[in-house]
mmCIF file of C-alpha atoms in Angstrom:
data_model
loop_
_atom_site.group_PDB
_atom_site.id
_atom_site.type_symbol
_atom_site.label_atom_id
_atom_site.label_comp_id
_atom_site.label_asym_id
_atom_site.label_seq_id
_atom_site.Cartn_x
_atom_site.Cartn_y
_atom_site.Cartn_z
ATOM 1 C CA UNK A 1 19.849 -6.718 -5.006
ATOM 2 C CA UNK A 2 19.510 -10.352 -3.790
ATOM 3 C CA UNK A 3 19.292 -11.581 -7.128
ATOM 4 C CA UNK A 4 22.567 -10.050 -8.269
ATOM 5 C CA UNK A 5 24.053 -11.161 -5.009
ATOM 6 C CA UNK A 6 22.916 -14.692 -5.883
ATOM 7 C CA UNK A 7 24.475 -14.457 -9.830
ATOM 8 C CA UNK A 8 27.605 -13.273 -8.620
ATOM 9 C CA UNK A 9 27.463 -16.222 -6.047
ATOM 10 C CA UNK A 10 27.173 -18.568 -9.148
ATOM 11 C CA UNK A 11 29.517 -17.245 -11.458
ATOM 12 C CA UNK A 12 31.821 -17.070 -8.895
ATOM 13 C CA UNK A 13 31.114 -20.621 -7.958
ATOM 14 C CA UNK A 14 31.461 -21.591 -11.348
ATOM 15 C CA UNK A 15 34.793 -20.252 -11.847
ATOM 16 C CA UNK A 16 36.411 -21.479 -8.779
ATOM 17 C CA UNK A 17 34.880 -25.085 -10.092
ATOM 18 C CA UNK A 18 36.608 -24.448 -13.502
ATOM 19 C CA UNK A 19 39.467 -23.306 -11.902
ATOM 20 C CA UNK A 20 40.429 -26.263 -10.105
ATOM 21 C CA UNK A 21 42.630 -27.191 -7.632
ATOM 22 C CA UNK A 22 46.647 -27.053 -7.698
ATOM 23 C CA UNK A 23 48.675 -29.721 -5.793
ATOM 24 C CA UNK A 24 52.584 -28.521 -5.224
ATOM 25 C CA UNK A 25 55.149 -31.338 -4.985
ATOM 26 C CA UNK A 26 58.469 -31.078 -4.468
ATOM 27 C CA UNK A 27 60.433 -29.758 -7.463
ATOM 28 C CA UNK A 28 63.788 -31.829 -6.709
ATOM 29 C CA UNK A 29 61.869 -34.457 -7.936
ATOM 30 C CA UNK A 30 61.664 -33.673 -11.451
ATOM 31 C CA UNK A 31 65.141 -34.902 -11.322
ATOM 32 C CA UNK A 32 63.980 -38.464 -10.271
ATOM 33 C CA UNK A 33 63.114 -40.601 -13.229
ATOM 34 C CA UNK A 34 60.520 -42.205 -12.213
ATOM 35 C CA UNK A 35 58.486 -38.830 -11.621
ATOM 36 C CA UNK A 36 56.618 -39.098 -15.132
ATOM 37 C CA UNK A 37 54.863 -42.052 -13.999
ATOM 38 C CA UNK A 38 53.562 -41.375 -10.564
ATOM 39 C CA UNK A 39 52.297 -38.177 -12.069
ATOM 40 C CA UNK A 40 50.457 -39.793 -14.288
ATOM 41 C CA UNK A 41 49.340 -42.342 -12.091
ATOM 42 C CA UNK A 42 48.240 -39.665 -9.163
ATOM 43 C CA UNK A 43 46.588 -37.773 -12.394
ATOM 44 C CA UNK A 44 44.450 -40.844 -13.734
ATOM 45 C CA UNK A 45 43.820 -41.344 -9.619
ATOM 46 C CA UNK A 46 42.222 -38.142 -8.884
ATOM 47 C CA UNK A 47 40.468 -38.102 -12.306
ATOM 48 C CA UNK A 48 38.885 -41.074 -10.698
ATOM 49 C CA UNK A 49 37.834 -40.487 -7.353
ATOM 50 C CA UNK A 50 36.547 -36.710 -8.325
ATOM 51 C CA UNK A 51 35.713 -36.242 -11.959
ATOM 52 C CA UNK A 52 34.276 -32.997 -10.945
ATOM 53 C CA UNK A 53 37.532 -30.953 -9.995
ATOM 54 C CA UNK A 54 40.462 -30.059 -12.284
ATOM 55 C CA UNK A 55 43.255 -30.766 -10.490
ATOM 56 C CA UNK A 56 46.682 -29.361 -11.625
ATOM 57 C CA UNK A 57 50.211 -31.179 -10.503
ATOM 58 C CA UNK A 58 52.607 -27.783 -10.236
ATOM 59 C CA UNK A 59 56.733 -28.184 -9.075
ATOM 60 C CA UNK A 60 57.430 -25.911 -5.638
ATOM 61 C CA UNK A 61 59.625 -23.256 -5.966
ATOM 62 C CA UNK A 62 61.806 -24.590 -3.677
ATOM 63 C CA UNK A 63 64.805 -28.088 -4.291
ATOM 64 C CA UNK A 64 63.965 -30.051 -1.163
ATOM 65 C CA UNK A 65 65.980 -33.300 -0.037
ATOM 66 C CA UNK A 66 63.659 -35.870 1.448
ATOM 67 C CA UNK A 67 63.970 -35.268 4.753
ATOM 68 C CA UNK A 68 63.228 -31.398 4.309
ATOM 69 C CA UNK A 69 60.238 -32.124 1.854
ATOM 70 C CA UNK A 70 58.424 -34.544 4.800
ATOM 71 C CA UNK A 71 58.697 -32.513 7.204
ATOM 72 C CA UNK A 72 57.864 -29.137 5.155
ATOM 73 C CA UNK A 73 54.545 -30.981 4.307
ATOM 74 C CA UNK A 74 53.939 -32.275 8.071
ATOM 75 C CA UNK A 75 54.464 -28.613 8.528
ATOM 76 C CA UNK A 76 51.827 -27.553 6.013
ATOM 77 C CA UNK A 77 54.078 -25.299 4.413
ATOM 78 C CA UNK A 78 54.369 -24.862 0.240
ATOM 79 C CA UNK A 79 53.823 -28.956 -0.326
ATOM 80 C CA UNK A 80 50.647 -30.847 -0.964
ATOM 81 C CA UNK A 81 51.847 -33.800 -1.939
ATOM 82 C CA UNK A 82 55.446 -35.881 -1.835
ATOM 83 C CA UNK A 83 56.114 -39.292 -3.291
ATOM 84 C CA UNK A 84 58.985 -41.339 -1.885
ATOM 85 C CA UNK A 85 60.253 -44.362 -0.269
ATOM 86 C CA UNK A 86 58.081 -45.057 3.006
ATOM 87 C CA UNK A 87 59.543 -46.220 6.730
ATOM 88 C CA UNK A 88 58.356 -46.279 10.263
ATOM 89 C CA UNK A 89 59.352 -42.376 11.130
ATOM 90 C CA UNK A 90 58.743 -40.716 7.750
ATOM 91 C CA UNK A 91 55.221 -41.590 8.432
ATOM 92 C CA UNK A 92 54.925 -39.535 11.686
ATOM 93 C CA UNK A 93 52.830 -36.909 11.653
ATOM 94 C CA UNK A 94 51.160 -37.486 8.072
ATOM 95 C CA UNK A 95 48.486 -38.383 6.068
ATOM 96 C CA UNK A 96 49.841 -41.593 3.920
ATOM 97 C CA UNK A 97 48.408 -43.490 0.893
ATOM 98 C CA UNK A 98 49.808 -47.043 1.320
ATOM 99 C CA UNK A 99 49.643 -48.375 -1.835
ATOM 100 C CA UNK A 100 52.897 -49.908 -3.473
ATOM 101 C CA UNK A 101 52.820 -47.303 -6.622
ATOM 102 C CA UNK A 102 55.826 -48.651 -7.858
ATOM 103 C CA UNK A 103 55.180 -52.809 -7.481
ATOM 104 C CA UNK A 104 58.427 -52.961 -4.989
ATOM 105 C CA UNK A 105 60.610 -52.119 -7.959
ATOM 106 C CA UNK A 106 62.717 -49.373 -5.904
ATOM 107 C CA UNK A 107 63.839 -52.036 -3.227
ATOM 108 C CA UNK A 108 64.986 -54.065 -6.315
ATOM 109 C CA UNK A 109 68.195 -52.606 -5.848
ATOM 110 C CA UNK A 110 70.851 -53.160 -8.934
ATOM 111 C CA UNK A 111 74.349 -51.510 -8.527
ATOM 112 C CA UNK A 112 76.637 -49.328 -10.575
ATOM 113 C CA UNK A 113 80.221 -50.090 -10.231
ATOM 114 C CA UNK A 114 83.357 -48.565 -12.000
ATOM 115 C CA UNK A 115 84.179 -51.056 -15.653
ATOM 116 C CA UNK A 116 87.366 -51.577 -14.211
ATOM 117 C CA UNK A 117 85.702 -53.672 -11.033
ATOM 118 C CA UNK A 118 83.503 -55.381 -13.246
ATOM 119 C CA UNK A 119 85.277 -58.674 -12.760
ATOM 120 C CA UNK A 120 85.128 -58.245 -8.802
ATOM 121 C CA UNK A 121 81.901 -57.776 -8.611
ATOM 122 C CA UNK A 122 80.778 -61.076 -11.068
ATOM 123 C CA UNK A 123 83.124 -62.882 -8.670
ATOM 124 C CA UNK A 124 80.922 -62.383 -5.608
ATOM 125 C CA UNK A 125 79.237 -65.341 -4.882
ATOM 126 C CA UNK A 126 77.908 -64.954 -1.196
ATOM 127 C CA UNK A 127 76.389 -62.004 0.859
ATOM 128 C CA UNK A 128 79.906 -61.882 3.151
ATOM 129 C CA UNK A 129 81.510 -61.263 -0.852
ATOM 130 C CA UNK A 130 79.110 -58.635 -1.720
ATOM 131 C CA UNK A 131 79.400 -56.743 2.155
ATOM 132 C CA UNK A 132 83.676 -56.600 1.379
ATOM 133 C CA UNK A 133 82.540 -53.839 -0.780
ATOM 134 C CA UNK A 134 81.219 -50.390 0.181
ATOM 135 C CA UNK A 135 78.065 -48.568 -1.232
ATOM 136 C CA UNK A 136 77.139 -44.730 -1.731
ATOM 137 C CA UNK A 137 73.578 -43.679 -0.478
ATOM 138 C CA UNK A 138 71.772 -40.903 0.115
ATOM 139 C CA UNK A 139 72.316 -39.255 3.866
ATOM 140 C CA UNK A 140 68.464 -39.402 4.602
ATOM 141 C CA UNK A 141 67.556 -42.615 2.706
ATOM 142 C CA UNK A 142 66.008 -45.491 4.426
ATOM 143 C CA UNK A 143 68.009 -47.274 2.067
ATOM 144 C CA UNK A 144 71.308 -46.469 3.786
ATOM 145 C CA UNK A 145 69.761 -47.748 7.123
ATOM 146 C CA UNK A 146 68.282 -50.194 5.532
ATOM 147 C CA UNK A 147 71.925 -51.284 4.340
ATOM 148 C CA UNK A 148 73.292 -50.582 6.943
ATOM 149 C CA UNK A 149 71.290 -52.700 9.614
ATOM 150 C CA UNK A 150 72.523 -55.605 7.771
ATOM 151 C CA UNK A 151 75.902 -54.986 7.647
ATOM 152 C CA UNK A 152 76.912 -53.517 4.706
ATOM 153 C CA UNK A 153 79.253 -50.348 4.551
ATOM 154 C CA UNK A 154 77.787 -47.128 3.852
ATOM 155 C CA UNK A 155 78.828 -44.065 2.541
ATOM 156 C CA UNK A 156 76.777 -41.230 2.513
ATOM 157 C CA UNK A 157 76.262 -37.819 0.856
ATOM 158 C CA UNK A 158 73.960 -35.090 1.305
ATOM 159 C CA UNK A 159 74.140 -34.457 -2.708
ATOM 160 C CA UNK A 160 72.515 -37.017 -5.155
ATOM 161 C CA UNK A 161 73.603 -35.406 -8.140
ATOM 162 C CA UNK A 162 77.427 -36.543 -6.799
ATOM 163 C CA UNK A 163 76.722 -39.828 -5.512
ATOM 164 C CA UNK A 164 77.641 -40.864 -8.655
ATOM 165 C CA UNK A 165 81.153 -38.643 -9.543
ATOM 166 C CA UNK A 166 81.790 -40.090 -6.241
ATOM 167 C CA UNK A 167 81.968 -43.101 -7.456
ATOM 168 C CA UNK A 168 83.854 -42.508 -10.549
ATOM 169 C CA UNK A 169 86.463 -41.147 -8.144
ATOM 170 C CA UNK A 170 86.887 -43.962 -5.588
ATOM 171 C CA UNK A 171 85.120 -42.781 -3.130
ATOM 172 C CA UNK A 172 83.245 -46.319 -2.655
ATOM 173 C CA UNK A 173 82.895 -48.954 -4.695
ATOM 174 C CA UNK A 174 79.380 -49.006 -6.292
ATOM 175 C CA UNK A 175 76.044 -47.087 -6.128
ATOM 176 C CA UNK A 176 72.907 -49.035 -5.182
ATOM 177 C CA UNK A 177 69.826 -47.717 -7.068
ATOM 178 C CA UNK A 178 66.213 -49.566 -7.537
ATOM 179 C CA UNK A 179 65.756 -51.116 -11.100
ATOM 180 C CA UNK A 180 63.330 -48.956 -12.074
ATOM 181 C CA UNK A 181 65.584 -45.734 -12.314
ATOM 182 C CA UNK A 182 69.138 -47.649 -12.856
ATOM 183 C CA UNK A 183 69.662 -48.108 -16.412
ATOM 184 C CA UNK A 184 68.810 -43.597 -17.087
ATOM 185 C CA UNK A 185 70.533 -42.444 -14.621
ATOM 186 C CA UNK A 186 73.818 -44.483 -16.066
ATOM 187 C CA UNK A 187 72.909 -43.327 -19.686
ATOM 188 C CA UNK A 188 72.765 -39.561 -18.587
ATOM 189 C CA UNK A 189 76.386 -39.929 -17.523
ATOM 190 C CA UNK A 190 78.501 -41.125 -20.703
ATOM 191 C CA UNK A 191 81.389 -39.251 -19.239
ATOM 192 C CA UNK A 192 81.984 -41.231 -16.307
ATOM 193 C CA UNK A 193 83.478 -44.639 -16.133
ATOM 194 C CA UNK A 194 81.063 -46.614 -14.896
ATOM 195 C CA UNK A 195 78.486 -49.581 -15.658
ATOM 196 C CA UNK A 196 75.066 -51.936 -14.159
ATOM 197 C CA UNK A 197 76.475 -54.603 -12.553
ATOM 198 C CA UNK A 198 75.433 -57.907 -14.181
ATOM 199 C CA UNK A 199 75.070 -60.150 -11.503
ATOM 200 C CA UNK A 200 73.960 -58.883 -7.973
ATOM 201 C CA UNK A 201 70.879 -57.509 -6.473
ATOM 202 C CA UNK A 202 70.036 -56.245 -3.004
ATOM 203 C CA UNK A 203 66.903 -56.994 -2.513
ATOM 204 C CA UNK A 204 64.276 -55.935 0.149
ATOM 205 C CA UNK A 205 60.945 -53.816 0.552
ATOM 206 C CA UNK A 206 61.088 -50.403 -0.144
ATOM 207 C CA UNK A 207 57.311 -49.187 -0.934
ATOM 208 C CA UNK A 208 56.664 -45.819 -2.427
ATOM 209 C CA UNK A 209 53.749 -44.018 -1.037
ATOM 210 C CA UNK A 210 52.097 -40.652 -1.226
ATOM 211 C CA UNK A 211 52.233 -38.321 1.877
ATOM 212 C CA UNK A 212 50.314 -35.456 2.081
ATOM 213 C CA UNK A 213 49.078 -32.975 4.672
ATOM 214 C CA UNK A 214 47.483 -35.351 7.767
ATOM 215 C CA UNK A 215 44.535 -32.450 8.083
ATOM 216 C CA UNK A 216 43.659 -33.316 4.640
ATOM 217 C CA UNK A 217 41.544 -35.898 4.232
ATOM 218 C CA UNK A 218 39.443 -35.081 1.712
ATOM 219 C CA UNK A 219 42.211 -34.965 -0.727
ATOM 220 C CA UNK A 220 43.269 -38.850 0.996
ATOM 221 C CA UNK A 221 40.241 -40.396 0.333
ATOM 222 C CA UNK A 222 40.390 -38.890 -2.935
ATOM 223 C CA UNK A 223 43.221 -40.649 -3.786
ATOM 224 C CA UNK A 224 42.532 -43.875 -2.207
ATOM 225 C CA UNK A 225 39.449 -44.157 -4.054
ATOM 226 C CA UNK A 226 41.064 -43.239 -7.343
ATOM 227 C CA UNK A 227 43.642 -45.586 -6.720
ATOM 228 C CA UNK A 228 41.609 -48.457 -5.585
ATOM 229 C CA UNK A 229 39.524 -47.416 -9.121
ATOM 230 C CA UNK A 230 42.180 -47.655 -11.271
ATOM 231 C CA UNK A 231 44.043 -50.735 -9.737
ATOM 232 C CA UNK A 232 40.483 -52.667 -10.240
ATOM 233 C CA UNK A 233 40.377 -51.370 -13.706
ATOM 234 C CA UNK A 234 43.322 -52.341 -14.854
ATOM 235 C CA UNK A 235 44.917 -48.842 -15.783
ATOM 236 C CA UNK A 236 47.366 -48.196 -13.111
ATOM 237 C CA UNK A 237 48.919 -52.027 -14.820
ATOM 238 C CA UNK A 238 48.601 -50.596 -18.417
ATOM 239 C CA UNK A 239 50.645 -47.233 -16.943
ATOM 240 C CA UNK A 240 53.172 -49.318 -14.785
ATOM 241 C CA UNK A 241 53.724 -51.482 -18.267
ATOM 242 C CA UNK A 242 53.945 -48.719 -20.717
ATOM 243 C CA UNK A 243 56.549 -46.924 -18.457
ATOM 244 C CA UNK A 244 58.441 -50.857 -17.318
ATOM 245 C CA UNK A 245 58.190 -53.111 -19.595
ATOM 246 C CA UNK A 246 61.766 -52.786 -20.936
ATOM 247 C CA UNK A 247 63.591 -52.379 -17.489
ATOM 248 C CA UNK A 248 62.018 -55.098 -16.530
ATOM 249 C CA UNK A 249 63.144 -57.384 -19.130
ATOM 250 C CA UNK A 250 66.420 -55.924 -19.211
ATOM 251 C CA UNK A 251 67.322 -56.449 -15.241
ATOM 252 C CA UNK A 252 65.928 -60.004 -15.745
ATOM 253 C CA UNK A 253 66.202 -60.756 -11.701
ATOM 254 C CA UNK A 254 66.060 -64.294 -13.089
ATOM 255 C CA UNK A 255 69.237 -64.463 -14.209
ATOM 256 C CA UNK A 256 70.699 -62.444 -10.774
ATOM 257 C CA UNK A 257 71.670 -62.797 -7.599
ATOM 258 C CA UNK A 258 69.576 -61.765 -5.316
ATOM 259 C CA UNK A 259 70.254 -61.012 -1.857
ATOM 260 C CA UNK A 260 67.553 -61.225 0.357
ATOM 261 C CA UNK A 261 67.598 -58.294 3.161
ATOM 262 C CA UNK A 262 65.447 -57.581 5.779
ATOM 263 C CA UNK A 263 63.833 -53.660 6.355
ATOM 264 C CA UNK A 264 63.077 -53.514 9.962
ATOM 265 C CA UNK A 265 62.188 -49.783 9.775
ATOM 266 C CA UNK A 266 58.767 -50.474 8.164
ATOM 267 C CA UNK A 267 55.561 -49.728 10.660
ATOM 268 C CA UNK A 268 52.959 -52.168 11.044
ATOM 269 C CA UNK A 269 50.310 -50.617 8.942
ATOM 270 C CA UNK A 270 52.730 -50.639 6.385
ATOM 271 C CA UNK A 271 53.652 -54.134 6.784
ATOM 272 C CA UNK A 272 49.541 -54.802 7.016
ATOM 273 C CA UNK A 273 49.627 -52.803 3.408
ATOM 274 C CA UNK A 274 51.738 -54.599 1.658
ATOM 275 C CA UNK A 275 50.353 -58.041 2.642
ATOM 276 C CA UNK A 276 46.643 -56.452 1.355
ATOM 277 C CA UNK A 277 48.617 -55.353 -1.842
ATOM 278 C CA UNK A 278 50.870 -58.763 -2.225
ATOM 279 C CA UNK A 279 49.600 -59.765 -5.856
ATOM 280 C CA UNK A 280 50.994 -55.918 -7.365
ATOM 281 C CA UNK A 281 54.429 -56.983 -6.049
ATOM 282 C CA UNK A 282 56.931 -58.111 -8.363
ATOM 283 C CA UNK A 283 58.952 -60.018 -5.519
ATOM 284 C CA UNK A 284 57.418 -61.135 -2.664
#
């Protein structure tokens, strides 16, 4: 009898090893384009830290804006993991992997604009220029207080997938978005008047971290490990190029101008990251 008992230990062992482990993120972010990559980085990450467990990246069943997907995980409710722009509160209450997955990228901001303004907007020459115009956020972006702190005129929606028909329609006069996710989310929209900017770019730091449950910790030093691995090893630079390159070269913040903001809603240990992590950043 103990023997059996101890097989059916085993091969139930065994099949809860082959099994794996599933991670749910939020599924409104398969709508982000920029999703592709952090999966694969937080894949090649886990693969890293714990080559013994499968681990499988599955959508929620649930569309949650930010604010409702941070605190849903703080909660520990359907989430396991949520990937987004980092600040001072959103860290409250969880577990957070502050590593810079995107190089700084999303506070890179470039701007979409209606063609017909394109002339107004080359004109601006100094931050006062660029703050005579207004700019369409998302309601619970740091972004928007981020913009807002310094002056600039916000309008915000609770809808992302109308920020820009908003803008098409006057609503305000261009749509700040990191250069990393810019140029598709134009492209998507051939029906609507608008265009990249040429010239500006708001610039400031906007990390993207991973938050995940703060009870569990063996899943956080999981992925810090993994991450740590694969930044040493070079892969998480081969990923960010494969999935960059071309943005990168076609922003070209050389040729821009870039206007320096500050982001005062960023908590010290993030601040303390970022100066550990200085050499991934593309701007300093």
């Amino acid at each position: 009898m103990i023997r059996h008992l101890l097989i059916a230990a085993l091969v139930m062992g065994s099949i809860s090893t082959a099994a794996g482990k599933t991670l749910h993120y939020n599924s409104l972010s398969e709508a982000e384009p920029w999703t592709p990559y952090i999966k694969e980085v937080i894949a090649q990450a886990l693969k890293a830290g714990d080559p013994s467990t499968t681990y499988r990246l599955e959508p929620c069943k649930k569309k949650m804006v930010q604010a409702r997907a941070l605190e849903t995980l703080r909660k520990g409710r359907e989430l396991d993991i949520y990937w987004t722009m980092t600040s001072k509160t959103r860290e409250q209450g969880l577990g957070v992997i502050r590593i810079p997955l995107l190089k700084g990228m999303l506070g890179q901001r470039l701007v979409v604009i209606r063609k017909a303004d394109k002339e107004k907007f080359h004109a601006i020459a100094t931050m006062a220029d660029a703050k005579a115009f207004s700019y369409g956020q998302g309601h619970d972006w740091p972004d928007a207080d981020i913009l807002e702190s310094a002056g600039f005129k916000v309008a915000r929606s609770a809808q992302y997938k109308k920020l820009m028909q908003m803008l098409d329609k006057n609503r305000f006069d261009a749509f700040p978005l990191g250069m990393n996710e810019i140029w598709a989310e134009v492209e998507k929209r051939p029906q609507l008047n608008v265009m990249v900017d040429t010239k500006i770019v708001l610039s400031y730091k906007a990390p993207v971290f991973l938050f995940l449950k703060h009870s569990d910790t063996e899943l956080q030093n999981t992925l810090r490990r993994g991450l740590d691995l694969i930044i040493k090893n070079k892969t998480l630079d081969g990923l960010f190029n494969r999935y960059y390159k071309d943005p990168i070269l076609r922003t070209d913040l050389s040729r821009r101008l870039i206007f320096k903001l500050d982001n005062p809603f960023m908590s010290s240990e993030t601040k303390a990251a970022l100066d550990m992590y200085s050499d991934m950043l593309l701007v300093k």
